[in-house]
Short mmCIF file of C-alpha atoms in Angstrom, two decimals:
data_model
loop_
_atom_site.label_atom_id
_atom_site.label_comp_id
_atom_site.label_asym_id
_atom_site.label_seq_id
_atom_site.Cartn_x
_atom_site.Cartn_y
_atom_site.Cartn_z
CA MET A 1464 0.30 -15.26 2.10
CA GLY A 1465 3.93 -15.93 2.80
CA SER A 1466 5.24 -15.63 -0.76
CA LEU A 1467 8.67 -14.56 0.51
CA GLN A 1468 9.08 -17.96 2.15
CA HIS A 1469 9.09 -19.51 -1.33
CA MET A 1470 11.86 -17.28 -2.70
CA PRO A 1471 15.20 -18.83 -1.66
CA SER A 1472 17.47 -16.17 -3.19
CA LEU A 1473 15.52 -13.37 -1.54
CA GLN A 1474 15.80 -15.22 1.77
CA LYS A 1475 19.54 -15.75 1.32
CA HIS A 1476 20.52 -12.28 0.11
CA LEU A 1477 17.97 -9.94 1.70
CA VAL A 1478 16.08 -11.50 4.62
CA HIS A 1479 19.19 -13.13 6.13
CA GLN A 1480 21.41 -10.13 5.37
CA GLY A 1481 18.95 -7.34 6.14
CA THR A 1482 15.91 -6.24 8.13
CA THR A 1483 12.33 -7.36 7.55
CA PHE A 1484 9.60 -4.84 8.38
CA GLU A 1485 6.62 -7.04 9.19
CA ARG A 1486 4.26 -4.08 9.78
CA HIS A 1487 4.78 -2.26 6.51
CA TYR A 1488 1.62 -1.18 4.72
CA CYS A 1489 0.29 0.30 1.54
CA SER A 1490 -2.38 2.89 2.27
CA THR A 1491 -4.47 2.15 -0.82
CA ALA A 1492 -4.65 -1.50 -1.84
CA ILE A 1493 -4.43 -1.15 -5.59
CA CYS A 1494 -1.44 -0.53 -7.81
CA CYS A 1495 -1.65 2.98 -9.29
CA PRO A 1496 -2.49 5.10 -6.21
CA SER A 1497 -0.13 2.98 -4.12
CA ARG A 1498 2.74 3.56 -6.55
CA VAL A 1499 2.09 7.29 -6.71
CA SER A 1500 2.19 7.38 -2.89
CA LEU A 1501 5.50 5.52 -2.94
CA TRP A 1502 7.11 7.90 -5.46
CA THR A 1503 5.73 11.11 -3.94
CA GLY A 1504 5.51 10.36 -0.21
CA GLN A 1505 1.88 11.48 -0.20
CA LEU A 1506 -1.40 9.76 0.61
CA ALA A 1507 -3.87 9.23 -2.22
CA HIS A 1508 -6.30 11.86 -0.93
CA ASN A 1509 -3.49 14.39 -1.41
CA THR A 1510 -2.22 13.18 -4.78
CA ASN A 1511 -5.84 12.68 -5.91
CA VAL A 1512 -4.68 9.62 -7.83
CA THR A 1513 -7.21 7.31 -6.24
CA ASN A 1514 -7.65 4.37 -8.60
CA VAL A 1515 -6.29 2.94 -11.84
CA ASN A 1516 -8.62 4.47 -14.39
CA PRO A 1517 -8.41 7.87 -16.11
CA PRO A 1518 -9.62 10.49 -16.64
CA TRP A 1519 -10.37 11.58 -13.07
CA ALA A 1520 -9.51 8.69 -10.73
CA GLY A 1521 -6.05 7.51 -11.72
CA GLY A 1522 -3.52 6.33 -14.25
CA TYR A 1523 -0.49 7.98 -15.82
CA PRO A 1524 -2.52 10.87 -17.29
CA LYS A 1525 -3.73 11.82 -13.81
CA PHE A 1526 -0.16 11.59 -12.47
CA VAL A 1527 0.90 14.08 -15.15
CA GLN A 1528 -2.18 16.28 -14.85
CA ASN A 1529 -1.65 16.73 -11.11
CA GLY A 1530 1.94 17.84 -11.57
CA TYR A 1531 3.76 14.78 -10.24
CA ASN A 1532 5.84 14.17 -13.35
CA ASP A 1533 7.77 17.20 -12.06
CA HIS A 1534 7.77 16.14 -8.40
CA HIS A 1535 8.81 12.55 -7.70
CA LEU A 1536 11.60 10.56 -6.12
CA ALA A 1537 13.63 9.60 -9.19
CA LEU A 1538 13.64 13.19 -10.43
CA TRP A 1539 14.79 14.50 -7.04
CA LEU A 1540 17.61 11.95 -7.03
CA GLN A 1541 18.59 12.78 -10.59
CA GLN A 1542 18.68 16.48 -9.76
CA SER A 1543 21.08 15.60 -6.93
CA GLY A 1544 23.56 13.85 -9.20
CA TYR A 1545 22.23 10.29 -9.33
CA ASN A 1546 22.00 8.18 -12.46
CA THR A 1547 18.46 6.78 -12.37
CA TYR A 1548 16.98 3.75 -14.12
CA TYR A 1549 13.58 2.05 -14.40
CA VAL A 1550 12.32 -1.12 -16.03
CA GLY A 1551 8.85 -2.67 -15.89
CA LYS A 1552 5.40 -1.40 -15.08
CA LEU A 1553 5.17 2.22 -13.94
CA PHE A 1554 1.44 3.06 -13.87
CA ASN A 1555 -1.80 1.94 -15.45
CA ALA A 1556 -2.91 3.93 -18.51
CA HIS A 1557 0.74 4.49 -19.46
CA THR A 1558 0.15 3.36 -23.01
CA ILE A 1559 1.53 2.87 -26.49
CA TYR A 1560 -0.40 6.04 -27.38
CA ASN A 1561 0.61 8.45 -24.58
CA TYR A 1562 4.10 7.23 -23.59
CA ASP A 1563 5.56 10.43 -25.06
CA SER A 1564 2.80 12.84 -23.97
CA PRO A 1565 4.90 13.66 -22.07
CA HIS A 1566 7.77 11.25 -21.55
CA VAL A 1567 8.26 10.16 -17.95
CA SER A 1568 10.77 12.53 -16.38
CA GLY A 1569 13.68 11.73 -14.11
CA TYR A 1570 15.38 8.70 -15.65
CA THR A 1571 18.82 8.33 -17.20
CA GLN A 1572 17.71 5.11 -18.88
CA SER A 1573 14.36 3.35 -18.90
CA ASN A 1574 12.38 0.46 -20.36
CA PHE A 1575 8.72 0.97 -19.46
CA PHE A 1576 5.98 -1.61 -19.99
CA LEU A 1577 2.98 -0.09 -21.78
CA ASP A 1578 -0.76 -0.71 -21.81
CA PRO A 1579 -2.71 -2.42 -23.24
CA PHE A 1580 0.05 -5.05 -23.10
CA THR A 1581 1.50 -4.41 -19.62
CA TYR A 1582 0.08 -7.61 -18.16
CA GLN A 1583 0.93 -9.81 -21.16
CA TYR A 1584 3.64 -12.13 -19.88
CA TYR A 1585 4.75 -13.16 -23.40
CA ASN A 1586 3.65 -10.16 -25.45
CA VAL A 1587 4.52 -7.06 -23.45
CA SER A 1588 4.96 -3.73 -25.21
CA THR A 1589 7.89 -1.57 -24.09
CA THR A 1590 9.38 1.85 -24.76
CA LYS A 1591 13.13 1.86 -24.28
CA ASN A 1592 14.63 5.25 -23.44
CA GLY A 1593 11.61 6.98 -24.95
CA ALA A 1594 11.77 5.21 -28.33
CA PRO A 1595 8.60 4.09 -30.14
CA PRO A 1596 7.04 0.97 -28.60
CA THR A 1597 8.13 -2.52 -29.57
CA ASN A 1598 6.78 -5.96 -28.70
CA PRO A 1599 9.53 -8.51 -28.01
CA VAL A 1600 7.10 -11.36 -28.73
CA GLY A 1601 7.94 -14.64 -27.06
CA LYS A 1602 10.13 -13.15 -24.36
CA TYR A 1603 8.93 -13.69 -20.81
CA SER A 1604 8.34 -10.24 -19.34
CA THR A 1605 10.25 -10.88 -16.10
CA ASP A 1606 13.26 -11.93 -18.17
CA ILE A 1607 13.05 -8.58 -19.96
CA VAL A 1608 13.32 -6.95 -16.54
CA ALA A 1609 16.38 -9.10 -15.82
CA GLU A 1610 18.05 -8.11 -19.10
CA SER A 1611 17.46 -4.42 -18.47
CA ALA A 1612 18.76 -4.77 -14.91
CA ASN A 1613 22.06 -6.08 -16.27
CA GLU A 1614 22.25 -3.29 -18.85
CA PHE A 1615 21.52 -0.65 -16.22
CA LEU A 1616 24.16 -2.04 -13.87
CA ASP A 1617 26.72 -2.10 -16.68
CA HIS A 1618 26.00 1.56 -17.39
CA ALA A 1619 25.86 2.64 -13.74
CA LEU A 1620 29.08 0.88 -12.75
CA GLN A 1621 31.04 2.61 -15.53
CA ASP A 1622 30.29 6.00 -13.96
CA ASP A 1623 31.43 7.47 -10.67
CA SER A 1624 27.96 8.89 -9.98
CA PRO A 1625 25.70 7.19 -7.43
CA PHE A 1626 22.83 5.24 -8.97
CA PHE A 1627 19.19 4.40 -8.26
CA ILE A 1628 17.67 1.45 -10.11
CA THR A 1629 14.02 0.37 -9.97
CA LEU A 1630 13.05 -3.11 -11.17
CA ALA A 1631 9.27 -3.50 -11.46
CA PRO A 1632 8.24 -6.88 -12.89
CA ILE A 1633 4.50 -7.52 -13.17
CA ALA A 1634 4.72 -10.94 -11.49
CA PRO A 1635 2.71 -12.22 -9.72
CA HIS A 1636 -0.07 -10.04 -11.20
CA ALA A 1637 -2.94 -11.76 -12.97
CA LEU A 1638 -2.80 -12.24 -16.72
CA VAL A 1639 -4.96 -9.53 -18.32
CA GLY A 1640 -5.98 -9.16 -21.95
CA GLU A 1641 -5.07 -11.49 -24.80
CA GLY A 1642 -4.91 -15.10 -23.63
CA SER A 1643 -7.08 -14.40 -20.60
CA LEU A 1644 -10.33 -16.37 -20.48
CA GLY A 1645 -12.03 -14.49 -17.69
CA GLY A 1646 -10.60 -10.99 -18.00
CA PHE A 1647 -8.23 -11.84 -15.15
CA ASP A 1648 -6.53 -15.24 -15.13
CA PRO A 1649 -3.68 -16.73 -13.10
CA PRO A 1650 -0.26 -15.41 -14.16
CA GLN A 1651 1.67 -17.12 -16.92
CA VAL A 1652 4.87 -18.80 -15.82
CA ALA A 1653 8.34 -19.10 -17.34
CA GLN A 1654 8.57 -22.56 -18.87
CA ARG A 1655 11.50 -23.46 -16.63
CA HIS A 1656 9.29 -23.01 -13.56
CA GLU A 1657 6.23 -24.93 -14.70
CA GLY A 1658 5.26 -27.73 -12.34
CA LEU A 1659 6.83 -26.29 -9.20
CA PHE A 1660 4.96 -26.48 -5.88
CA PRO A 1661 2.66 -29.31 -7.03
CA GLU A 1662 1.36 -30.02 -3.53
CA TYR A 1663 1.01 -26.42 -2.37
CA LYS A 1664 -2.30 -25.29 -0.91
CA ILE A 1665 -3.27 -21.89 0.42
CA PRO A 1666 -2.95 -22.05 4.22
CA ARG A 1667 -6.31 -22.96 5.74
CA THR A 1668 -6.21 -20.24 8.37
CA PRO A 1669 -9.33 -19.53 10.47
CA ASN A 1670 -10.34 -16.70 8.10
CA PHE A 1671 -9.99 -18.90 5.00
CA ASN A 1672 -13.45 -19.60 3.57
CA PRO A 1673 -15.05 -19.35 7.03
CA ASP A 1674 -18.36 -21.01 7.85
CA SER A 1675 -19.82 -17.66 8.88
CA PRO A 1676 -19.50 -14.52 6.73
CA SER A 1677 -17.25 -11.70 7.88
CA GLY A 1678 -16.65 -8.04 7.09
CA VAL A 1679 -19.30 -5.54 6.05
CA SER A 1680 -20.94 -4.34 2.83
CA TRP A 1681 -20.56 -6.70 -0.13
CA VAL A 1682 -17.94 -8.81 1.66
CA SER A 1683 -20.48 -9.88 4.30
CA LYS A 1684 -22.80 -11.17 1.56
CA LEU A 1685 -20.31 -13.51 -0.15
CA PRO A 1686 -21.31 -17.18 -0.29
CA LYS A 1687 -19.02 -19.93 0.95
CA LEU A 1688 -16.59 -21.12 -1.72
CA ASN A 1689 -17.21 -24.61 -3.08
CA ASP A 1690 -14.59 -27.29 -3.76
CA THR A 1691 -14.30 -26.39 -7.45
CA ILE A 1692 -13.45 -22.79 -6.58
CA LEU A 1693 -11.06 -23.85 -3.81
CA ASP A 1694 -9.16 -26.10 -6.24
CA TYR A 1695 -9.01 -23.25 -8.76
CA ASN A 1696 -7.73 -20.86 -6.09
CA ASP A 1697 -5.02 -23.25 -4.92
CA GLU A 1698 -3.74 -23.60 -8.48
CA TYR A 1699 -4.00 -19.82 -8.91
CA GLN A 1700 -1.68 -19.31 -5.95
CA ARG A 1701 0.67 -22.03 -7.18
CA ARG A 1702 1.02 -20.08 -10.42
CA ARG A 1703 1.64 -16.87 -8.52
CA LEU A 1704 4.45 -18.57 -6.61
CA ARG A 1705 5.87 -20.05 -9.82
CA SER A 1706 5.84 -16.62 -11.48
CA LEU A 1707 7.81 -15.22 -8.54
CA GLN A 1708 10.68 -17.65 -9.16
CA ALA A 1709 11.85 -15.51 -12.09
CA VAL A 1710 11.76 -12.50 -9.76
CA ASP A 1711 13.81 -14.47 -7.26
CA GLU A 1712 16.38 -15.15 -9.98
CA ILE A 1713 16.68 -11.39 -10.52
CA VAL A 1714 17.46 -10.91 -6.83
CA ASP A 1715 20.25 -13.47 -7.11
CA SER A 1716 21.73 -12.04 -10.31
CA VAL A 1717 21.64 -8.42 -9.12
CA VAL A 1718 23.30 -9.22 -5.80
CA ASP A 1719 25.92 -11.33 -7.58
CA ARG A 1720 26.65 -8.53 -10.06
CA LEU A 1721 27.01 -5.95 -7.27
CA GLU A 1722 29.31 -8.28 -5.37
CA GLN A 1723 31.51 -8.92 -8.40
CA ALA A 1724 31.80 -5.16 -8.92
CA GLY A 1725 32.86 -4.67 -5.31
CA VAL A 1726 29.97 -2.31 -4.46
CA LEU A 1727 27.51 -4.62 -2.70
CA GLY A 1728 28.64 -3.40 0.71
CA ASP A 1729 27.87 0.20 -0.30
CA THR A 1730 24.47 -0.50 -1.86
CA PHE A 1731 21.00 -0.33 -0.29
CA ILE A 1732 18.45 -2.80 -1.64
CA PHE A 1733 14.70 -2.43 -0.97
CA TYR A 1734 12.19 -5.17 -1.77
CA THR A 1735 8.48 -4.37 -1.56
CA SER A 1736 5.14 -4.54 -3.41
CA ASP A 1737 2.47 -2.02 -4.34
CA ASN A 1738 -0.34 -4.01 -2.69
CA GLY A 1739 -1.16 -7.27 -0.99
CA TYR A 1740 -3.57 -9.96 -2.15
CA HIS A 1741 -6.36 -12.19 -0.93
CA ILE A 1742 -7.37 -15.61 -2.21
CA GLY A 1743 -10.09 -17.35 -0.22
CA GLN A 1744 -9.78 -15.39 3.00
CA HIS A 1745 -13.18 -14.03 4.08
CA ARG A 1746 -14.66 -16.06 1.18
CA LEU A 1747 -13.04 -13.60 -1.23
CA HIS A 1748 -12.12 -14.51 -4.78
CA PRO A 1749 -8.59 -13.57 -5.90
CA GLY A 1750 -8.02 -9.83 -5.74
CA LYS A 1751 -7.13 -6.81 -3.64
CA THR A 1752 -8.91 -3.47 -2.86
CA CYS A 1753 -9.97 -4.44 0.67
CA GLY A 1754 -8.76 -3.08 4.00
CA PHE A 1755 -8.02 -6.54 5.36
CA GLU A 1756 -4.46 -7.33 6.45
CA THR A 1757 -4.05 -9.62 3.43
CA ASP A 1758 -4.44 -6.61 1.14
CA ILE A 1759 -2.68 -3.75 2.95
CA ASN A 1760 0.21 -5.50 4.75
CA VAL A 1761 2.98 -5.74 2.15
CA PRO A 1762 6.58 -6.99 2.22
CA LEU A 1763 9.43 -4.65 3.01
CA VAL A 1764 12.94 -6.04 3.31
CA VAL A 1765 15.95 -3.71 3.34
CA ARG A 1766 19.62 -4.60 3.07
CA GLY A 1767 22.48 -2.12 3.14
CA PRO A 1768 25.44 -0.67 5.03
CA GLY A 1769 24.65 -0.33 8.72
CA ILE A 1770 21.37 -2.24 8.53
CA PRO A 1771 21.18 -5.12 11.03
CA ALA A 1772 21.18 -8.59 9.47
CA GLN A 1773 18.45 -11.15 10.22
CA ARG A 1774 16.45 -8.52 12.09
CA VAL A 1775 12.65 -8.56 12.17
CA THR A 1776 10.80 -5.49 13.40
CA GLN A 1777 7.14 -4.80 14.18
CA VAL A 1778 7.48 -1.03 13.83
CA SER A 1779 4.67 0.40 11.68
CA SER A 1780 5.54 2.06 8.38
CA SER A 1781 3.89 2.74 5.04
CA HIS A 1782 4.71 3.53 1.43
CA THR A 1783 4.48 7.26 2.15
CA ASP A 1784 7.61 6.79 4.27
CA LEU A 1785 9.77 5.32 1.50
CA ALA A 1786 10.57 8.47 -0.49
CA PRO A 1787 11.73 10.42 2.58
CA THR A 1788 13.66 7.35 3.75
CA ILE A 1789 15.55 7.05 0.47
CA LEU A 1790 16.28 10.77 0.33
CA GLN A 1791 17.66 10.59 3.87
CA ILE A 1792 19.93 7.69 2.87
CA ALA A 1793 21.14 9.74 -0.10
CA GLY A 1794 21.87 12.72 2.13
CA ILE A 1795 19.35 14.89 0.29
CA GLU A 1796 17.44 17.47 2.29
CA ILE A 1797 13.69 17.00 2.37
CA GLY A 1798 13.24 20.77 2.22
CA ASP A 1799 9.81 21.87 1.07
CA LYS A 1800 8.74 18.50 -0.31
CA LYS A 1801 5.19 17.85 0.85
CA PHE A 1802 5.63 14.45 2.45
CA ASP A 1803 2.86 12.83 4.46
CA GLY A 1804 5.35 10.22 5.66
CA THR A 1805 8.59 10.35 7.61
CA PRO A 1806 11.90 8.49 7.25
CA ILE A 1807 11.84 4.92 8.53
CA ASP A 1808 14.48 4.05 11.09
CA ILE A 1809 16.04 1.33 8.96
CA TYR A 1810 18.97 1.03 11.38
CA GLY A 1811 16.85 0.06 14.39
CA LYS A 1812 18.04 2.86 16.65
CA GLU A 1813 14.96 5.02 17.28
CA THR A 1814 11.99 2.66 17.38
CA GLU A 1815 10.60 4.17 20.58
CA SER A 1816 9.69 7.40 18.82
CA ARG A 1817 8.20 5.79 15.71
CA SER A 1818 4.52 6.35 14.94
CA GLU A 1819 2.16 3.42 15.51
CA HIS A 1820 -0.51 4.32 12.95
CA VAL A 1821 -1.08 3.88 9.23
CA ALA A 1822 -3.86 5.63 7.30
CA VAL A 1823 -5.87 3.42 4.93
CA GLU A 1824 -8.26 4.60 2.21
CA PHE A 1825 -9.97 3.36 -0.92
CA TRP A 1826 -12.42 4.62 -3.53
CA GLY A 1827 -14.34 2.74 -6.19
CA PHE A 1828 -15.15 -0.92 -6.57
CA GLY A 1829 -13.90 -4.32 -5.53
CA LEU A 1830 -12.97 -6.79 -8.25
CA ALA A 1831 -12.80 -10.58 -8.49
CA GLU A 1832 -9.67 -11.37 -10.53
CA SER A 1833 -11.02 -14.80 -11.40
CA VAL A 1834 -13.30 -16.75 -13.73
CA PHE A 1835 -15.54 -17.09 -10.67
CA GLY A 1836 -17.02 -14.38 -8.46
CA ARG A 1837 -19.92 -13.41 -10.67
CA GLU A 1838 -22.76 -14.03 -8.25
CA ASN A 1839 -24.44 -10.83 -9.47
CA GLY A 1840 -23.49 -11.26 -13.11
CA SER A 1841 -20.30 -9.18 -12.85
CA PRO A 1842 -16.88 -9.48 -11.17
CA ILE A 1843 -17.30 -5.90 -9.90
CA TYR A 1844 -18.49 -5.10 -6.37
CA LEU A 1845 -19.72 -1.51 -6.16
CA ASN A 1846 -19.47 0.95 -3.26
CA ASN A 1847 -16.07 -0.27 -2.10
CA THR A 1848 -15.20 3.20 -0.80
CA TYR A 1849 -13.95 3.48 2.78
CA LYS A 1850 -11.54 5.15 5.17
CA GLY A 1851 -9.48 2.94 7.45
CA LEU A 1852 -6.89 3.07 10.19
CA ARG A 1853 -4.34 0.45 11.21
CA ILE A 1854 -2.66 0.94 14.58
CA GLU A 1855 -0.11 -1.41 16.14
CA ALA A 1856 1.89 -1.35 19.37
CA GLU A 1857 3.27 -3.94 21.77
CA ASP A 1858 0.11 -4.07 23.92
CA TYR A 1859 -2.60 -3.36 21.35
CA GLY A 1860 -3.43 -3.54 17.69
CA PHE A 1861 -6.57 -2.42 15.86
CA TYR A 1862 -8.05 -2.04 12.43
CA TYR A 1863 -10.90 0.47 12.23
CA SER A 1864 -12.83 1.53 9.15
CA VAL A 1865 -15.87 3.52 8.10
CA TRP A 1866 -17.43 2.67 4.74
CA CYS A 1867 -19.19 5.10 2.44
CA HIS A 1868 -22.61 3.79 3.53
CA ASN A 1869 -21.42 4.37 7.12
CA GLU A 1870 -21.04 0.75 8.18
CA LYS A 1871 -18.10 0.39 10.56
CA GLU A 1872 -15.50 -2.25 11.32
CA LEU A 1873 -13.33 -2.65 14.40
CA TYR A 1874 -11.03 -5.63 14.85
CA ASP A 1875 -8.85 -6.35 17.86
CA MET A 1876 -5.78 -7.51 15.95
CA LYS A 1877 -4.15 -9.04 19.02
CA ALA A 1878 -7.13 -11.27 19.81
CA ASP A 1879 -8.45 -11.62 16.25
CA PRO A 1880 -5.60 -11.35 13.71
CA GLY A 1881 -7.78 -12.96 11.04
CA GLN A 1882 -10.33 -10.14 11.33
CA LEU A 1883 -13.32 -12.42 11.73
CA HIS A 1884 -15.11 -10.64 14.57
CA ASN A 1885 -16.20 -7.10 13.81
CA LEU A 1886 -16.70 -5.63 17.27
CA LEU A 1887 -19.03 -2.95 15.88
CA SER A 1888 -21.39 -5.29 14.04
CA SER A 1889 -24.86 -5.89 15.42
CA LYS A 1890 -23.86 -9.48 16.20
CA GLU A 1891 -20.68 -8.67 18.10
CA SER A 1892 -21.34 -5.26 19.69
CA ARG A 1893 -22.63 -5.14 23.26
CA ILE A 1894 -23.13 -2.27 25.66
CA ASP A 1895 -20.87 -3.94 28.21
CA ALA A 1896 -18.23 -5.13 25.72
CA THR A 1897 -14.59 -4.59 26.64
CA ILE A 1898 -11.17 -4.93 25.03
CA THR A 1899 -8.08 -6.07 26.90
CA ILE A 1900 -5.00 -3.84 26.72
CA ALA A 1901 -2.00 -4.63 28.94
CA ASP A 1902 -4.11 -6.92 31.18
CA LYS A 1903 -6.70 -4.19 31.74
CA GLN A 1904 -10.27 -4.13 30.46
CA TRP A 1905 -11.32 -1.04 28.50
CA PRO A 1906 -14.88 -0.25 27.35
CA LEU A 1907 -15.41 -0.86 23.65
CA GLY A 1908 -16.99 2.58 23.19
CA LYS A 1909 -13.96 4.28 24.69
CA ILE A 1910 -11.67 2.48 22.24
CA ALA A 1911 -13.91 3.24 19.26
CA ASP A 1912 -14.20 6.95 20.13
CA ARG A 1913 -10.41 7.35 20.16
CA LEU A 1914 -9.94 5.48 16.90
CA ASP A 1915 -12.66 7.48 15.18
CA ALA A 1916 -11.11 10.75 16.33
CA LEU A 1917 -7.71 9.68 15.03
CA MET A 1918 -9.31 8.82 11.70
CA MET A 1919 -11.00 12.23 11.61
CA VAL A 1920 -7.51 13.70 11.42
CA LEU A 1921 -6.02 11.14 9.05
CA LYS A 1922 -8.85 10.94 6.53
CA SER A 1923 -8.02 14.39 5.15
CA CYS A 1924 -4.60 14.99 6.71
CA LYS A 1925 -1.71 16.73 5.04
CA GLN A 1926 2.01 16.51 5.85
CA GLN A 1927 2.60 16.94 9.60
CA SER A 1928 -0.98 16.09 10.53
CA CYS A 1929 -0.49 12.74 8.74
CA ALA A 1930 2.78 12.02 10.50
CA HIS A 1931 1.73 13.34 13.92
CA PRO A 1932 -2.09 13.19 14.07
CA TRP A 1933 -2.34 13.13 17.86
CA LYS A 1934 -0.78 16.58 17.96
CA SER A 1935 -3.62 17.85 15.79
CA LEU A 1936 -6.06 16.69 18.47
CA HIS A 1937 -3.83 17.69 21.41
CA PRO A 1938 -1.74 20.69 20.28
CA THR A 1939 0.19 20.83 23.58
CA GLY A 1940 1.77 17.46 22.77
CA ASP A 1941 0.54 15.73 25.93
CA VAL A 1942 -0.86 12.84 23.86
CA ARG A 1943 1.64 11.12 21.61
CA ASN A 1944 -0.03 7.75 21.03
CA PHE A 1945 -3.19 5.74 21.52
CA HIS A 1946 -2.25 4.67 25.04
CA ASP A 1947 -1.85 8.29 26.13
CA ALA A 1948 -5.28 9.09 24.67
CA LEU A 1949 -6.95 6.48 26.91
CA SER A 1950 -6.62 8.71 29.97
CA THR A 1951 -10.01 9.31 31.60
CA GLU A 1952 -9.25 13.03 31.41
CA TYR A 1953 -10.17 12.89 27.74
CA ASP A 1954 -13.35 10.75 27.91
CA ASP A 1955 -15.78 13.61 27.31
CA PHE A 1956 -13.57 15.14 24.64
CA TYR A 1957 -13.55 11.95 22.59
CA SER A 1958 -17.19 10.99 23.16
CA GLU A 1959 -18.28 14.44 21.94
CA GLN A 1960 -15.79 14.55 19.06
CA VAL A 1961 -16.99 14.95 15.48
CA LYS A 1962 -17.47 11.50 13.91
CA VAL A 1963 -16.27 10.15 10.58
CA SER A 1964 -19.06 9.75 8.06
CA PHE A 1965 -19.88 9.86 4.35
CA THR A 1966 -22.79 11.45 2.54
CA ASN A 1967 -22.32 9.52 -0.72
CA CYS A 1968 -20.43 6.55 -2.15
CA GLU A 1969 -18.12 7.95 -4.81
CA ALA A 1970 -15.70 6.31 -7.24
CA GLY A 1971 -13.01 8.86 -6.43
CA TYR A 1972 -12.00 11.53 -3.96
CA ILE A 1973 -14.82 14.05 -3.83
CA ILE A 1974 -14.36 15.85 -0.55
CA GLU A 1975 -17.95 17.10 -0.43
CA SER A 1976 -19.08 13.46 -0.08
CA GLU A 1977 -16.75 12.64 2.79
CA GLY A 1978 -18.60 14.24 5.67
CA PRO A 1979 -17.19 16.76 8.15
CA GLN A 1980 -13.65 17.83 7.37
CA GLY A 1981 -12.61 19.07 10.78
CA PHE A 1982 -12.45 18.17 14.44
CA HIS A 1983 -12.34 19.61 17.93
CA THR A 1984 -8.97 20.15 19.61
CA PHE A 1985 -8.40 19.53 23.31
CA GLU A 1986 -7.54 22.40 25.63
CA ALA A 1987 -6.61 21.51 29.22
CA GLY A 1988 -9.20 22.72 31.71
CA GLU A 1989 -11.68 23.61 28.98
CA GLY A 1990 -12.41 20.26 27.36
CA TYR A 1991 -12.24 21.21 23.71
CA ALA A 1992 -12.16 24.19 21.41
CA ASP A 1993 -13.86 24.70 18.07
CA GLY A 1994 -10.97 26.65 16.62
CA GLY A 1995 -9.83 23.69 14.55
CA PHE A 1996 -13.29 22.68 13.37
CA TYR A 1997 -14.38 23.19 9.80
CA GLU A 1998 -17.22 21.33 8.16
CA THR A 1999 -17.11 22.31 4.49
CA PRO A 2000 -14.28 22.34 1.93
CA GLU A 2001 -14.51 26.13 1.84
CA GLN A 2002 -14.03 26.36 5.61
CA ARG A 2003 -11.18 23.87 5.39
CA ALA A 2004 -9.43 26.01 2.78
CA LEU A 2005 -9.66 29.05 5.04
CA VAL A 2006 -7.91 27.16 7.83
CA ASN A 2007 -5.42 25.36 5.58
CA PRO A 2008 -5.18 26.94 2.12
CA ASN A 2009 -2.69 24.25 1.05
CA TRP A 2010 -5.10 21.32 1.28
CA SER A 2011 -5.62 21.14 -2.49
CA LEU A 2012 -3.46 19.45 -5.12
CA TRP A 2013 0.22 20.14 -5.66
CA GLU A 2014 0.79 23.85 -6.20
#
């Protein structure tokens, strides 16, 4: 919702001095699986950290159980000679009881926020360098991040080793726990920032509290928000923006410290978020977990040596690309690391060859982070499990999804950026419907068949099939992107392709509930072959024995 526009230091030091990636995405719009993807370079269906709650869906225990405490970005950097540092929230279920079972690996110094106090702005619990937890009561949590940032920089700059510092404030996350009236309340604000943005209102875009419902499943059943809720939501977003002012101060102080030390010109700075947020769009109460652009499109601004200043790019990228990108910057070989992403061209030199797709996936429930949103007696919306696909190029842009009850969404993002008109709903879909691409009309069914086939690859992809899914469908390499796939030569192949479907709505990744796990591959002159098709997990393992968790 344009939060970066309200952060003057970030604008001055990063946006104006670096490159903004406007089409950067998280693949799973909730914190824990998104963070694990960022640190491992793998999609959530491969990490099997799919939500925030242990024992089997997410959280720090699942991160450890699945072997990722021994395989993550900071550890790889440390093993290559970097001093590494972390302050703030790492994962959910990283608690005052399990912080040392085991300790987080890979950090020279650390100051982790711990549950159940992670989201307490004035009563956070921390473990500093593995010591027993303490509660610096009365200190604003973002200011604790700022203090640690200064300490880390002091330590790093006294050493000749390269350094990697992660600053992870909770702002603008909702207040959770003690002091929260509704379970989730607007964030608390540093006293010095109270009262800012008094006239701010959430932009009344066409998809904001629309007269007609949108989306599918529980989203399509939401009532229109009344004036009381709209006023609450506006103040909620004001408090989010106020909470970000302390984050903006960190940007200013870190850049100033690097400049004083004479190393700013040699330092790469990344600014991003684990997930997006919606407030009022599609009649939604404050929260995330949806596949809408509000939830999956997240900031990414990069400043550093050789990176063009004041550049804005529309090239698609995702959090699975960040670990390989940072390793490439550090000159560290990717080797046998099982990345689903590829390095982002942060220098703007190779955009023509960049992929145009991002895989999207979610398991579990939606949640209203508000005192409102209890139409059914609970803030929880069940069966929020879906697979999605975001594709973006100069002439076309689409969001396609299949939900666990097999409802489908297709939005033409060029004509309908607010995602109000689901072209596959009974109201919108017509036999003769077309979509315009490069001034040419294409049948809706032809578009949907291609997108579904691409999702068949991505929904269970691994490594190269995630990065180059078209090659899985067309092994000869004749199809490199969606436009290539539109050739009439492939019409029968795509119309007869295996379709994405679910057999059950699950709260986590249970592959047996996610329908067919394979697809036909195209062979010139023969249409398609069944050699790449496998329908059960057992058949999938025979074809690709490495599909399971980290080995």
